[in-house]
Structures are given as C-alpha cells and as structure tokens.
Amino acid sequence: MKSLASVTDNDIETIKMALNDSISDMTSELKNELSPEQKNILINYKEKYSRVFDKLKTNGSMYALTETDLDIVASGLNDAIELIEDNLAESDLNQEDGEEILLYKNDCQRLVDLLAS
C-alpha cells in the first residue's frame, strides 16, 4: 500500500458513498427470491460493509480501520464500480450526469489501486 496518509477527506467521502451504494444494492437484492445460502452471503457482506461504514462515519480516518476493514473497503469500492458500470449500460444519462458518474467511478478505481499497492 502506498500510504494511507495520501487518502484525503474527499477520498473518505468517496469510500463512504461507495459502501453506502453497495449496502443499498444489497438491501434491494435481499428483497428478491434468493436461496438461503445467497441470502446469508448477502447479509454477511451487508453487515461487514455497514460496520466499516459506521467506523468511517465515527472517525473519518483510514487509520481507524484494521487490515481486514481495508480489505472490506476495497471490496465495497469494487462493488460500487460494478454497480456504476451496470447503471451506465442501462441508462441514458445526459452528458453532465454521465461525466459526474465517471469521475466517481475513476475515484473508486484510484482508491482500489491505492489499497492494492
């Protein structure tokens, strides 16, 4: 990992937004017909993402997170990137909204790359 010190307040907000987007998507998915195994997996991830999201709301610093929490952050960012790609493929956004969403996606990818290095 390069350095947690390079993570800005805006990056923390991006991470919280990505985790929140992923949590919201899981909440929607849980309303569908799922096997008990699929449901348990989703609930487990939702709980993990929610725990890390709450930690970041309480203390907006990457240093407040454990190594496991950082892995969860990376997973949440990847999930958010996938959601963005799915939504971009399905919608016909105006140029301004599309650019804003692409900036969000790029921020998520940059943070995944930072966490992976």
PDB file of C-alpha atoms in Angstrom, residues 24 29 52 65 73 85 89 106:
ATOM      1  CA  SER A  24     -28.306  -0.096  -0.698  1.00  0.00           C
ATOM      2  CA  GLU A  29     -31.231  -7.689  -3.716  1.00  0.00           C
ATOM      3  CA  VAL A  52     -16.873  -0.291   8.227  1.00  0.00           C
ATOM      4  CA  LEU A  65      -9.535   0.760  10.100  1.00  0.00           C
ATOM      5  CA  VAL A  73     -13.276  -1.099   1.759  1.00  0.00           C
ATOM      6  CA  GLU A  85     -20.900   0.088 -14.948  1.00  0.00           C
ATOM      7  CA  ALA A  89     -25.054   0.482 -19.537  1.00  0.00           C
ATOM      8  CA  ASN A 106     -12.483   6.807 -11.540  1.00  0.00           C
TER       9      ASN A 106
END
